[in-house]
C-alpha positions as a printed Julia matrix, in Angstrom:
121×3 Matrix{Float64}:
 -27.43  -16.54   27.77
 -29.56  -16.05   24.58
 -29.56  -12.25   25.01
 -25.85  -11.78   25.39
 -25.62  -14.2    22.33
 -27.5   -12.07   20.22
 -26.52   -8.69   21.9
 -22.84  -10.09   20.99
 -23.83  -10.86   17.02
 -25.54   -7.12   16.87
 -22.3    -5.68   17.7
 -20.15   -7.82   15.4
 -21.99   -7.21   12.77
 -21.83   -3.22   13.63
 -18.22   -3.3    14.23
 -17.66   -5.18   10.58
 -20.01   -2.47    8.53
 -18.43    0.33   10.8
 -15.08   -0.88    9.04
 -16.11   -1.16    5.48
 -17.93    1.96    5.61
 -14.27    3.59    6.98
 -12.46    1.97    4.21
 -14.34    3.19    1.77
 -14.35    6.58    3.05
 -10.44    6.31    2.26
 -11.32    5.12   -1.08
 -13.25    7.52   -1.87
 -10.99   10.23   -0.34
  -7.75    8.7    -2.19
  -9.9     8.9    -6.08
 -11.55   12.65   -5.13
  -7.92   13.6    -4.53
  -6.93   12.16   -8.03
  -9.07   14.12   -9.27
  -8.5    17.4    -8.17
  -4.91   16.93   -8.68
  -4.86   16.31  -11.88
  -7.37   19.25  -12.89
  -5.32   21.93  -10.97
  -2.04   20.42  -12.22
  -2.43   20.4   -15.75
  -0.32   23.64  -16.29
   2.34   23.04  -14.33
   6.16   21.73  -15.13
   8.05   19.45  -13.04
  11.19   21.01  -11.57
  11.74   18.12   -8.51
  11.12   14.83   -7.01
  11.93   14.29   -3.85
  10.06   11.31   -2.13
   7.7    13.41    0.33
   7.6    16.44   -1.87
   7.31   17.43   -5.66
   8.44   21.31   -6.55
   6.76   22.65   -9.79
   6.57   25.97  -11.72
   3.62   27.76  -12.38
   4.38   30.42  -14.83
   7.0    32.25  -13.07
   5.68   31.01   -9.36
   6.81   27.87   -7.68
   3.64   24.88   -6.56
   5.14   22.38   -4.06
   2.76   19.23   -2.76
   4.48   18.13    0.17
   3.84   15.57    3.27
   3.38   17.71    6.2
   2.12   16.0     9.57
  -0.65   13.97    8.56
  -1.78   16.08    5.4
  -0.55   15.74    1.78
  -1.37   19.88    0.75
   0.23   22.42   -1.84
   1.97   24.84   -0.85
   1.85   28.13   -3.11
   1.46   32.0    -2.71
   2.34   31.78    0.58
  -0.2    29.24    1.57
  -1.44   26.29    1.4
  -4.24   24.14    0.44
  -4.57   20.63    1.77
  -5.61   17.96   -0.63
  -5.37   14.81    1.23
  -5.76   14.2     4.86
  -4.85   10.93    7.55
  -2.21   10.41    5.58
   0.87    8.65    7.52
   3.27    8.26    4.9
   4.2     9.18    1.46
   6.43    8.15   -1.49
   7.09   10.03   -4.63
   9.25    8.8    -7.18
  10.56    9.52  -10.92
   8.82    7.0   -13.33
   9.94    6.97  -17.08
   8.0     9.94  -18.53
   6.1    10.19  -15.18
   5.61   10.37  -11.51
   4.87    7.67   -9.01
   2.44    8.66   -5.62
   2.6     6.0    -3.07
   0.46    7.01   -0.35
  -0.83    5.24    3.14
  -3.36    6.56    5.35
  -4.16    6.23    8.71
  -6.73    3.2     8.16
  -3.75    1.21    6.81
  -4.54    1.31    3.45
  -2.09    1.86    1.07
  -3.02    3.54   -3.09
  -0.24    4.01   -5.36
  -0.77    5.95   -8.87
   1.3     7.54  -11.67
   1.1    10.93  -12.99
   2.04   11.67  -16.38
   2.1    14.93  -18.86
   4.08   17.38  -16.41
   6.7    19.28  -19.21
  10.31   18.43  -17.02
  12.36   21.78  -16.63
């Protein structure tokens, strides 16, 4: 009985630090993604919200980031790039002077953040 006991407490505690280190993985994720996306968006102007995809202009060339399956990517050139992955749903949404990202992945967290600075054509 005192084996299966403390067989029983290994794999709690394994199951518990499996699931922290997952959630952070997210966090991290979610705050590298920041990151990037504000670096490569820095030039472009906001043409559209729409709540699972943003349209911009890059010079004369059109940038979308758009919800696609389970990846938040941009689409440009004919290609795309994916920035965020898990992802199960997405919200965009016009905030005064800026843009709201309300974002849930698959571990069932949810991150919510606000762009500002894109010139509005």
């Amino acid at each position: 009985m005192s084996c299966i006991l403390l067989l029983a407490n290994t794999v709690i505690k394994s199951t518990v630090a499996i699931e922290v280190g997952a959630g952070k993985n997210s966090q991290v994720e979610w705050h590298l993604f920041l990151n990037q996306f504000e670096h490569i968006s820095t030039e472009w102007q906001l043409k559209k919200v729409e709540p699972e995809k943003l349209t911009f202009r890059e010079g004369n060339k059109l940038v979308e980031l758009s919800f696609y399956k389970n990846l938040l990517r941009i689409r440009k050139n004919g290609g795309y790039e994916p920035v965020l992955t898990r992802v199960i749903k997405t919200r965009f949404s016009d905030n005064e002077g800026g843009v709201d990202f309300k974002i849930k992945l698959e571990d069932g967290k949810e991150y919510c953040a606000t762009f500002y600075g894109w010139g509005r054509q």
